[in-house]
Short mmCIF file of C-alpha atoms (C1' of nucleotides) in Angstrom, two decimals:
data_model
loop_
_atom_site.label_atom_id
_atom_site.label_comp_id
_atom_site.label_asym_id
_atom_site.label_seq_id
_atom_site.Cartn_x
_atom_site.Cartn_y
_atom_site.Cartn_z
CA MET O 101 -36.28 -15.17 5.35
CA ILE O 102 -32.68 -14.45 6.36
CA ARG O 103 -32.11 -10.92 7.66
CA LEU O 104 -28.79 -9.36 6.62
CA LEU O 105 -26.62 -6.49 7.79
CA LEU O 106 -24.04 -5.02 5.37
CA ALA O 107 -20.93 -3.24 6.60
CA ASP O 108 -18.57 -1.72 4.03
CA ASP O 109 -16.99 1.72 3.95
CA GLN O 110 -17.59 2.18 0.23
CA ALA O 111 -21.18 3.31 -0.17
CA LEU O 112 -21.35 2.24 -3.79
CA VAL O 113 -20.23 -1.30 -3.05
CA ARG O 114 -22.57 -1.47 -0.07
CA GLY O 115 -25.55 -0.37 -2.11
CA ALA O 116 -24.65 -2.66 -4.97
CA LEU O 117 -24.32 -5.68 -2.70
CA ALA O 118 -27.69 -4.83 -1.19
CA ALA O 119 -29.25 -4.78 -4.65
CA LEU O 120 -27.63 -8.09 -5.50
CA LEU O 121 -28.71 -9.88 -2.32
CA ASP O 122 -32.21 -8.45 -2.32
CA LEU O 123 -32.75 -10.25 -5.62
CA GLU O 124 -32.67 -13.54 -3.72
CA PRO O 125 -36.16 -14.47 -2.54
CA ASP O 126 -35.03 -15.79 0.85
CA LEU O 127 -32.65 -12.92 1.69
CA GLU O 128 -33.44 -9.45 2.97
CA VAL O 129 -31.00 -6.62 3.69
CA VAL O 130 -32.29 -4.98 6.86
CA ALA O 131 -29.36 -2.68 7.72
CA GLN O 132 -26.36 -0.99 6.11
CA VAL O 133 -23.47 0.72 7.90
CA GLY O 134 -20.21 2.29 6.75
CA ARG O 135 -18.24 2.02 9.99
CA GLY O 136 -17.11 -0.94 12.06
CA ASP O 137 -18.17 0.59 15.34
CA GLU O 138 -21.80 0.87 14.24
CA VAL O 139 -22.21 -2.81 13.48
CA VAL O 140 -23.36 -4.10 16.87
CA THR O 141 -26.03 -1.48 17.54
CA ALA O 142 -27.35 -1.65 13.98
CA ALA O 143 -27.47 -5.44 14.12
CA ARG O 144 -29.35 -5.35 17.41
CA GLU O 145 -31.89 -2.75 16.30
CA SER O 146 -32.56 -4.46 12.98
CA ALA O 147 -32.63 -7.97 14.44
CA ALA O 148 -30.21 -9.19 11.79
CA ASP O 149 -29.37 -12.89 11.46
CA VAL O 150 -26.13 -12.58 9.50
CA CYS O 151 -23.60 -9.71 9.24
CA LEU O 152 -21.49 -9.28 6.09
CA LEU O 153 -18.37 -7.40 7.15
CA ASP O 154 -15.59 -5.79 5.15
CA ILE O 155 -12.25 -5.68 6.98
CA GLU O 156 -10.93 -2.23 6.10
CA MET O 157 -13.39 0.13 7.75
CA PRO O 158 -13.08 3.29 9.84
CA GLY O 159 -13.82 3.06 13.54
CA LEU O 160 -13.36 -0.67 13.96
CA SER O 161 -12.00 -3.34 11.63
CA GLY O 162 -14.35 -6.01 10.36
CA ILE O 163 -12.45 -8.61 12.38
CA ASP O 164 -12.87 -6.65 15.59
CA ALA O 165 -16.50 -6.03 14.68
CA ALA O 166 -17.01 -9.79 14.30
CA ALA O 167 -15.57 -10.29 17.78
CA ALA O 168 -17.92 -7.64 19.16
CA VAL O 169 -20.92 -9.27 17.50
CA ARG O 170 -19.87 -12.64 18.90
CA ARG O 171 -19.69 -11.16 22.38
CA GLU O 172 -22.76 -8.92 22.36
CA LEU O 173 -25.16 -10.84 20.12
CA PRO O 174 -24.37 -14.55 20.44
CA GLY O 175 -27.09 -15.68 18.02
CA VAL O 176 -25.84 -13.54 15.15
CA ARG O 177 -23.30 -14.95 12.65
CA SER O 178 -20.60 -12.97 10.85
CA LEU O 179 -19.28 -13.46 7.32
CA ILE O 180 -16.14 -11.57 6.36
CA VAL O 181 -16.26 -10.24 2.77
CA THR O 182 -13.01 -8.52 1.93
CA THR O 183 -10.85 -7.27 -0.90
CA PHE O 184 -7.57 -8.61 0.36
CA GLY O 185 -6.87 -12.30 0.61
CA ARG O 186 -4.27 -11.91 3.31
CA PRO O 187 -3.58 -15.35 4.74
CA GLY O 188 -3.17 -14.02 8.27
CA TYR O 189 -6.61 -12.45 8.12
CA VAL O 190 -8.36 -15.81 7.85
CA ARG O 191 -6.97 -17.12 11.09
CA ARG O 192 -7.63 -13.90 12.94
CA ALA O 193 -11.16 -13.72 11.59
CA LEU O 194 -11.97 -17.24 12.71
CA ASP O 195 -10.39 -16.61 16.12
CA ALA O 196 -12.59 -13.54 16.40
CA GLY O 197 -15.66 -15.69 15.94
CA ALA O 198 -16.44 -15.14 12.27
CA ALA O 199 -18.33 -18.01 10.65
CA GLY O 200 -17.03 -17.43 7.16
CA PHE O 201 -14.40 -15.71 5.02
CA VAL O 202 -14.93 -14.79 1.38
CA VAL O 203 -12.87 -12.57 -0.94
CA LYS O 204 -14.45 -10.04 -3.22
CA ASP O 205 -13.42 -11.70 -6.43
CA THR O 206 -15.54 -14.79 -5.91
CA PRO O 207 -18.42 -15.03 -8.39
CA ALA O 208 -21.47 -13.05 -7.35
CA ARG O 209 -23.86 -15.99 -7.35
CA GLN O 210 -21.77 -17.81 -4.74
CA LEU O 211 -22.24 -15.07 -2.19
CA ALA O 212 -25.89 -15.90 -1.54
CA ASP O 213 -24.95 -19.54 -1.04
CA ALA O 214 -22.25 -18.56 1.43
CA VAL O 215 -24.78 -16.53 3.37
CA ARG O 216 -27.20 -19.45 3.49
CA ARG O 217 -24.54 -21.85 4.70
CA VAL O 218 -23.37 -19.48 7.40
CA HIS O 219 -26.95 -18.99 8.51
CA ALA O 220 -27.37 -22.76 8.67
CA GLY O 221 -24.48 -22.98 11.13
CA LEU O 222 -21.82 -24.10 8.68
CA ARG O 223 -18.44 -22.50 8.18
CA VAL O 224 -17.52 -21.07 4.78
CA ILE O 225 -13.86 -20.41 4.02
CA ASP O 226 -12.30 -19.60 0.67
CA PRO O 227 -10.39 -22.84 -0.04
CA HIS O 228 -7.44 -21.13 -1.71
CA LEU O 229 -6.95 -18.83 1.26
CA ALA O 230 -7.36 -21.66 3.74
CA ALA O 231 -4.44 -23.44 2.09
CA GLU O 232 -2.22 -20.35 2.10
CA SER O 233 -3.10 -19.70 5.70
CA LEU O 234 -1.97 -23.18 6.71
CA ILE O 235 1.29 -22.92 4.76
CA ASP O 236 2.29 -19.60 6.25
CA GLY O 237 1.30 -20.49 9.78
CA PRO O 238 0.57 -17.84 12.37
CA SER O 239 2.44 -14.57 12.57
CA PRO O 240 5.93 -14.97 14.07
CA LEU O 241 6.06 -11.33 15.10
CA THR O 242 5.94 -10.16 18.69
CA GLU O 243 3.55 -7.39 19.63
CA ARG O 244 6.29 -4.75 19.65
CA GLU O 245 7.67 -5.83 16.30
CA ARG O 246 4.18 -5.67 14.83
CA GLU O 247 3.62 -2.19 16.20
CA LEU O 248 6.94 -0.87 14.97
CA LEU O 249 6.36 -2.33 11.52
CA THR O 250 3.07 -0.49 11.22
CA HIS O 251 4.94 2.72 11.95
CA ALA O 252 7.57 1.79 9.36
CA LEU O 253 4.91 1.28 6.68
CA ASP O 254 5.07 4.84 5.41
CA GLY O 255 8.84 4.84 5.17
CA ALA O 256 9.53 7.06 8.16
CA PRO O 257 13.13 7.19 9.46
CA VAL O 258 14.01 5.37 12.67
CA ALA O 259 14.27 8.59 14.66
CA THR O 260 10.65 9.46 13.82
CA ILE O 261 9.38 6.02 14.76
CA ALA O 262 11.31 6.09 18.03
CA ALA O 263 9.75 9.44 18.91
CA ARG O 264 6.25 8.22 18.05
CA VAL O 265 6.43 5.20 20.36
CA HIS O 266 8.63 6.80 23.05
CA LEU O 267 11.46 4.32 22.72
CA SER O 268 15.21 4.57 22.31
CA GLU O 269 16.45 4.65 18.73
CA GLY O 270 18.65 1.67 19.43
CA THR O 271 15.73 -0.36 20.73
CA VAL O 272 13.67 0.44 17.67
CA ARG O 273 16.50 -0.69 15.44
CA ASN O 274 16.84 -3.91 17.42
CA HIS O 275 13.16 -4.79 17.13
CA LEU O 276 13.07 -3.89 13.46
CA SER O 277 16.18 -5.93 12.85
CA ALA O 278 14.39 -8.94 14.36
CA ALA O 279 11.35 -8.27 12.19
CA ILE O 280 13.55 -8.00 9.09
CA GLY O 281 15.02 -11.38 9.91
CA LYS O 282 11.64 -13.02 10.45
CA THR O 283 10.19 -11.69 7.21
CA GLY O 284 13.26 -12.47 5.12
CA ALA O 285 13.50 -8.83 4.05
CA SER O 286 16.57 -6.63 3.89
CA THR O 287 15.16 -3.24 4.87
CA ARG O 288 12.48 -2.26 7.34
CA SER O 289 10.22 -0.91 4.58
CA GLU O 290 10.36 -4.22 2.77
CA ALA O 291 9.67 -6.07 6.00
CA ALA O 292 6.67 -3.85 6.68
CA ARG O 293 5.29 -4.49 3.22
CA ILE O 294 5.73 -8.26 3.49
CA ALA O 295 4.11 -8.35 6.90
CA GLN O 296 1.19 -6.31 5.60
CA ASP O 297 0.74 -8.60 2.60
CA ARG O 298 0.47 -11.59 4.89
CA GLY O 299 -2.04 -9.94 7.17
CA TRP O 300 0.36 -9.79 10.11
CA LEU O 301 -0.33 -6.15 10.84
CA MET L 866 -32.15 2.42 -23.08
CA ILE L 867 -28.50 3.04 -22.21
CA ARG L 868 -26.25 0.01 -22.79
CA LEU L 869 -23.49 -0.42 -20.16
CA LEU L 870 -20.21 -2.28 -19.93
CA LEU L 871 -18.76 -3.00 -16.46
CA ALA L 872 -15.03 -3.52 -15.91
CA ASP L 873 -13.83 -4.38 -12.41
CA ASP L 874 -11.42 -7.06 -11.32
CA GLN L 875 -13.50 -8.03 -8.28
CA ALA L 876 -16.23 -10.32 -9.52
CA LEU L 877 -18.44 -9.70 -6.52
CA VAL L 878 -18.37 -5.93 -6.96
CA ARG L 879 -18.92 -6.30 -10.67
CA GLY L 880 -21.95 -8.51 -10.20
CA ALA L 881 -23.33 -6.31 -7.46
CA LEU L 882 -23.00 -3.16 -9.57
CA ALA L 883 -24.76 -4.97 -12.39
CA ALA L 884 -27.64 -5.85 -10.08
CA LEU L 885 -27.84 -2.27 -8.87
CA LEU L 886 -27.81 -0.68 -12.32
CA ASP L 887 -30.21 -3.19 -13.84
CA LEU L 888 -32.78 -1.97 -11.35
CA GLU L 889 -32.93 1.31 -13.26
CA PRO L 890 -35.53 1.12 -16.03
CA ASP L 891 -33.45 3.02 -18.58
CA LEU L 892 -30.17 1.21 -17.96
CA GLU L 893 -29.06 -2.20 -19.15
CA VAL L 894 -25.77 -3.98 -18.39
CA VAL L 895 -24.77 -5.71 -21.63
CA ALA L 896 -21.20 -6.80 -20.82
CA GLN L 897 -18.95 -7.51 -17.84
CA VAL L 898 -15.19 -7.98 -17.91
CA GLY L 899 -12.53 -8.46 -15.22
CA ARG L 900 -9.50 -7.25 -17.16
CA GLY L 901 -8.60 -3.92 -18.72
CA ASP L 902 -7.40 -5.43 -21.97
CA GLU L 903 -10.79 -7.01 -22.67
CA VAL L 904 -12.72 -3.76 -22.53
CA VAL L 905 -12.48 -2.66 -26.16
CA THR L 906 -13.47 -5.97 -27.77
CA ALA L 907 -16.29 -6.54 -25.28
CA ALA L 908 -17.59 -3.01 -25.80
CA ARG L 909 -17.55 -3.46 -29.56
CA GLU L 910 -19.28 -6.84 -29.53
CA SER L 911 -21.95 -5.75 -27.09
CA ALA L 912 -22.49 -2.36 -28.73
CA ALA L 913 -22.18 -0.61 -25.37
CA ASP L 914 -22.88 3.11 -25.00
CA VAL L 915 -21.05 3.75 -21.73
CA CYS L 916 -18.15 1.88 -20.07
CA LEU L 917 -17.76 1.91 -16.27
CA LEU L 918 -14.08 1.30 -15.57
CA ASP L 919 -12.22 0.53 -12.37
CA ILE L 920 -8.61 1.73 -12.40
CA GLU L 921 -6.78 -1.13 -10.71
CA MET L 922 -7.21 -4.05 -13.11
CA PRO L 923 -4.93 -6.73 -14.50
CA GLY L 924 -3.89 -6.45 -18.13
CA LEU L 925 -4.55 -2.75 -18.61
CA SER L 926 -5.41 0.02 -16.17
CA GLY L 927 -8.83 1.62 -16.39
CA ILE L 928 -7.20 4.86 -17.50
CA ASP L 929 -5.38 3.16 -20.35
CA ALA L 930 -8.56 1.28 -21.19
CA ALA L 931 -10.42 4.61 -21.43
CA ALA L 932 -7.78 5.84 -23.86
CA ALA L 933 -8.16 2.68 -25.94
CA VAL L 934 -11.94 3.07 -26.02
CA ARG L 935 -11.56 6.69 -27.06
CA ARG L 936 -9.27 5.66 -29.90
CA GLU L 937 -11.04 2.53 -31.14
CA LEU L 938 -14.68 3.35 -30.47
CA PRO L 939 -15.14 7.12 -30.68
CA GLY L 940 -18.87 7.05 -29.96
CA VAL L 941 -18.48 5.23 -26.64
CA ARG L 942 -18.05 7.18 -23.39
CA SER L 943 -16.03 6.08 -20.36
CA LEU L 944 -16.77 6.68 -16.69
CA ILE L 945 -14.04 5.88 -14.19
CA VAL L 946 -15.37 4.30 -10.99
CA THR L 947 -12.54 3.69 -8.58
CA THR L 948 -11.69 3.01 -4.96
CA PHE L 949 -8.87 5.46 -4.66
CA GLY L 950 -9.42 9.18 -4.86
CA ARG L 951 -5.91 9.96 -5.97
CA PRO L 952 -5.85 13.54 -7.22
CA GLY L 953 -3.40 12.75 -10.01
CA TYR L 954 -5.74 10.08 -11.35
CA VAL L 955 -8.41 12.61 -12.24
CA ARG L 956 -6.21 14.59 -14.57
CA ARG L 957 -4.78 11.50 -16.19
CA ALA L 958 -8.23 10.02 -16.66
CA LEU L 959 -9.54 13.15 -18.33
CA ASP L 960 -6.44 13.38 -20.52
CA ALA L 961 -7.08 9.78 -21.53
CA GLY L 962 -10.52 10.74 -22.75
CA ALA L 963 -12.70 9.64 -19.85
CA ALA L 964 -15.96 11.57 -19.57
CA GLY L 965 -16.35 11.14 -15.82
CA PHE L 966 -14.63 10.25 -12.57
CA VAL L 967 -16.47 8.88 -9.52
CA VAL L 968 -15.12 7.29 -6.34
CA LYS L 969 -16.65 4.19 -4.85
CA ASP L 970 -17.88 5.81 -1.69
CA THR L 971 -20.38 8.04 -3.41
CA PRO L 972 -23.99 7.09 -2.60
CA ALA L 973 -25.32 4.30 -4.75
CA ARG L 974 -28.26 6.26 -6.15
CA GLN L 975 -25.93 8.89 -7.62
CA LEU L 976 -24.20 6.39 -9.85
CA ALA L 977 -27.15 5.99 -12.20
CA ASP L 978 -27.38 9.77 -12.52
CA ALA L 979 -23.69 9.97 -13.34
CA VAL L 980 -24.16 7.37 -16.06
CA ARG L 981 -27.05 9.31 -17.57
CA ARG L 982 -25.13 12.57 -17.59
CA VAL L 983 -22.10 10.96 -19.20
CA HIS L 984 -24.34 9.40 -21.81
CA ALA L 985 -25.88 12.82 -22.46
CA GLY L 986 -22.43 14.18 -23.29
CA LEU L 987 -21.77 15.93 -19.99
CA ARG L 988 -18.71 15.52 -17.84
CA VAL L 989 -19.08 14.20 -14.30
CA ILE L 990 -16.25 14.74 -11.85
CA ASP L 991 -16.28 14.21 -8.10
CA PRO L 992 -16.16 17.84 -6.85
CA HIS L 993 -13.96 17.08 -3.86
CA LEU L 994 -11.39 15.35 -6.04
CA ALA L 995 -11.52 18.07 -8.66
CA ALA L 996 -10.51 20.59 -6.00
CA GLU L 997 -7.66 18.45 -4.70
CA SER L 998 -6.47 17.85 -8.22
CA LEU L 999 -6.26 21.57 -8.87
CA ILE L 1000 -4.43 22.29 -5.62
CA ASP L 1001 -1.78 19.66 -6.19
CA GLY L 1002 -1.27 20.46 -9.82
CA PRO L 1003 0.25 17.95 -12.20
CA SER L 1004 2.99 15.56 -11.19
CA PRO L 1005 6.38 17.30 -10.91
CA LEU L 1006 8.24 14.04 -11.40
CA THR L 1007 10.25 13.22 -14.47
CA GLU L 1008 9.66 9.88 -16.15
CA ARG L 1009 12.79 8.35 -14.65
CA GLU L 1010 11.97 9.55 -11.18
CA ARG L 1011 8.51 8.08 -11.52
CA GLU L 1012 9.89 4.76 -12.66
CA LEU L 1013 12.46 4.56 -9.89
CA LEU L 1014 9.85 5.42 -7.28
CA THR L 1015 7.67 2.53 -8.39
CA HIS L 1016 10.64 0.24 -7.86
CA ALA L 1017 11.22 1.82 -4.44
CA LEU L 1018 7.63 1.14 -3.38
CA ASP L 1019 8.37 -2.26 -1.91
CA GLY L 1020 11.33 -1.00 0.11
CA ALA L 1021 14.06 -2.58 -1.99
CA PRO L 1022 17.63 -1.34 -1.40
CA VAL L 1023 19.24 0.96 -3.97
CA ALA L 1024 21.50 -1.78 -5.29
CA THR L 1025 18.47 -3.93 -6.19
CA ILE L 1026 16.71 -1.06 -7.93
CA ALA L 1027 19.85 -0.17 -9.87
CA ALA L 1028 20.15 -3.76 -11.06
CA ARG L 1029 16.48 -3.93 -12.08
CA VAL L 1030 16.69 -0.83 -14.29
CA HIS L 1031 20.29 -1.36 -15.45
CA LEU L 1032 21.59 1.92 -14.06
CA SER L 1033 24.51 2.99 -11.92
CA GLU L 1034 23.85 3.02 -8.18
CA GLY L 1035 24.92 6.65 -8.05
CA THR L 1036 22.46 7.64 -10.75
CA VAL L 1037 19.64 5.90 -8.96
CA ARG L 1038 20.50 7.74 -5.78
CA ASN L 1039 20.60 11.06 -7.63
CA HIS L 1040 17.18 10.56 -9.22
CA LEU L 1041 15.67 9.37 -5.96
CA SER L 1042 17.20 12.30 -4.13
CA ALA L 1043 15.45 14.61 -6.58
CA ALA L 1044 12.17 12.76 -6.06
CA ILE L 1045 12.57 13.00 -2.28
CA GLY L 1046 13.00 16.73 -2.61
CA LYS L 1047 9.94 17.13 -4.84
CA THR L 1048 7.70 15.12 -2.56
CA GLY L 1049 8.92 16.70 0.64
CA ALA L 1050 9.85 13.31 2.03
CA SER L 1051 13.00 12.28 3.85
CA THR L 1052 13.47 8.71 2.64
CA ARG L 1053 12.81 7.09 -0.71
CA SER L 1054 10.15 4.81 0.75
CA GLU L 1055 8.28 7.79 2.11
CA ALA L 1056 8.62 9.59 -1.22
CA ALA L 1057 7.28 6.53 -3.03
CA ARG L 1058 4.30 6.34 -0.72
CA ILE L 1059 3.49 10.04 -1.09
CA ALA L 1060 3.76 9.87 -4.86
CA GLN L 1061 1.49 6.84 -4.92
CA ASP L 1062 -1.09 8.56 -2.73
CA ARG L 1063 -1.25 11.47 -5.13
CA GLY L 1064 -1.63 9.25 -8.17
CA TRP L 1065 1.76 10.20 -9.59
CA LEU L 1066 2.81 6.62 -10.20
"C1'" DG J 615 14.66 -22.31 41.67
"C1'" DC J 616 15.98 -21.93 36.89
"C1'" DC J 617 15.17 -21.32 32.01
"C1'" DG J 618 13.19 -19.18 28.10
"C1'" DC J 619 11.35 -15.17 26.16
"C1'" DG J 620 9.85 -10.50 25.41
"C1'" DT J 621 11.14 -5.95 26.29
"C1'" DG J 622 14.33 -2.05 26.84
"C1'" DA J 623 18.81 -0.21 26.51
"C1'" DT J 624 23.89 0.81 25.18
"C1'" DG J 625 28.01 0.76 22.25
"C1'" DA J 626 30.54 -0.41 18.29
"C1'" DC J 627 31.14 -1.40 13.41
"C1'" DA J 628 30.35 -2.13 8.39
"C1'" DG J 629 27.76 -0.86 4.93
"C1'" DG J 630 23.77 1.59 2.99
"C1'" DT J 631 21.78 6.17 2.04
"C1'" DG J 632 20.91 11.13 0.98
"C1'" DT J 633 23.22 15.17 -0.59
"C1'" DC J 634 26.21 17.97 -3.26
"C1'" DA J 635 29.51 19.42 -6.77
"C1'" DC J 636 30.73 18.60 -11.19
"C1'" DG J 637 30.99 16.72 -15.81
"C1'" DT J 638 29.07 14.58 -20.25
"C1'" DG J 639 25.74 14.18 -23.82
"C1'" DG J 640 21.22 14.45 -26.27
"C1'" DA J 641 16.64 16.67 -27.19
"C1'" DC J 642 13.96 20.76 -27.70
"C1'" DG J 643 12.60 25.48 -28.27
"C1'" DT J 644 13.92 30.24 -29.66
"C1'" DA Z 744 23.92 28.92 -32.03
"C1'" DC Z 745 22.36 29.20 -27.48
"C1'" DG Z 746 20.13 28.16 -23.21
"C1'" DT Z 747 17.35 24.86 -20.78
"C1'" DC Z 748 16.09 20.54 -19.26
"C1'" DC Z 749 16.67 15.70 -18.60
"C1'" DA Z 750 19.41 11.48 -18.27
"C1'" DC Z 751 23.57 9.40 -16.69
"C1'" DG Z 752 27.69 9.08 -14.36
"C1'" DT Z 753 31.66 9.80 -10.66
"C1'" DG Z 754 33.54 10.98 -6.24
"C1'" DA Z 755 33.30 12.62 -1.70
"C1'" DC Z 756 31.10 13.39 2.76
"C1'" DA Z 757 28.03 13.11 6.72
"C1'" DC Z 758 24.58 10.56 8.44
"C1'" DC Z 759 21.36 6.75 8.81
"C1'" DT Z 760 20.71 1.72 9.31
"C1'" DG Z 761 21.17 -3.13 10.15
"C1'" DT Z 762 23.70 -6.30 12.92
"C1'" DC Z 763 25.87 -8.06 16.90
"C1'" DA Z 764 27.40 -8.53 21.71
"C1'" DT Z 765 26.04 -7.62 26.13
"C1'" DC Z 766 23.46 -6.12 29.94
"C1'" DA Z 767 19.10 -5.80 32.92
"C1'" DC Z 768 14.23 -6.58 34.30
"C1'" DG Z 769 9.80 -9.04 34.61
"C1'" DC Z 770 6.91 -12.88 33.53
"C1'" DG Z 771 5.20 -17.59 33.02
"C1'" DG Z 772 6.27 -22.66 32.81
"C1'" DC Z 773 8.51 -27.11 34.26
#
DNA sequence: GCCGCGTGATGACAGGTGTCACGTGGACGT
DNA sequence: ACGTCCACGTGACACCTGTCATCACGCGGC
């Protein structure tokens, strides 16, 4: 019997996944959480074997949660189950110690298999995403560029961004100009969107 | 026995919801589709009573699918089940003939109840969203403003947008300026993001 | 030591952007 | 017929932005 923990911020999806996985005779959902920062304690208390983690969650992202599980509970394996097939996410998830990466539009029956393989010590990675991840390569952005792009995501003017990060307006424009070049965009908003699509933020 | 059709572009979520709802003794999932433009034919062939529709789907949005169901199959009721609680969506969904509107982070056990109420001829609307929808009121944007904002979503420069819609650059700037005023934003990207958040696009 | 690189900053310049005034025309309601 | 609203356009103006050159500092690698 494989003991599972589910982490997803959407209660309906969480409950539905639990119903789906509980149908399998060798799987048992022993814990459900809606926040990333509750994963480790819930996994410890429920003695879970495998954690299914969404990425977009309040408190702590699924990737960071996987890293925390890796650090705090070395025997427990993490499987990322996410909506967005951002190439950059795959690499970051694996670096964080996740054992698998599956997108939410894979057929439902394959999920149980993925769980079993992860539990058996294998790695499960969506093949399509693995290819994209290799093509794109790692993020070319520096830490500052990444940070400034996240602030540019909502379309704020440069002056606002500069105030938020306590930097000179000129410096902000320089960093963003570099980011625009690296993403192949022509405005900072476009650059921010591209970087987000690739999982660089 | 209430016969259900599920429409969601994420196969995993679709399958999981099916597993969850099939647990209820009086509910039966008789069809599953991943595209909005397959809803009507699948509902007709499977003789469904209630359609659960996600909004973001390829082919046709869940809202447009609800309108099509209303038109083609008058006896069938639609329940929108979506990730995003955009206030503007609620009004548009009801105008399109949907009988209910639920967000995906409602507790799983409430979904079956919502289905039963919709089937009984009642209307089910997330109370929190209903309030927000009333506060915001309907979209103040004109059709052109709405269209131009969608093109501004990815941060494209004005010249690109003007070329895409075959308009003068000056006209595009005038419309976007009006949209910026109506949204309370200070750049077109910010205006686009605000409008999207409110379900005005 | 020196080089490369990230970070922070300044100044200058061309071009993009938001705003406003103003004009035209068509659709719609009264 | 008239007013109102929307769409579309032009021109002008101030301001914002993206780019580039140039400087300085700290850090790690060969």
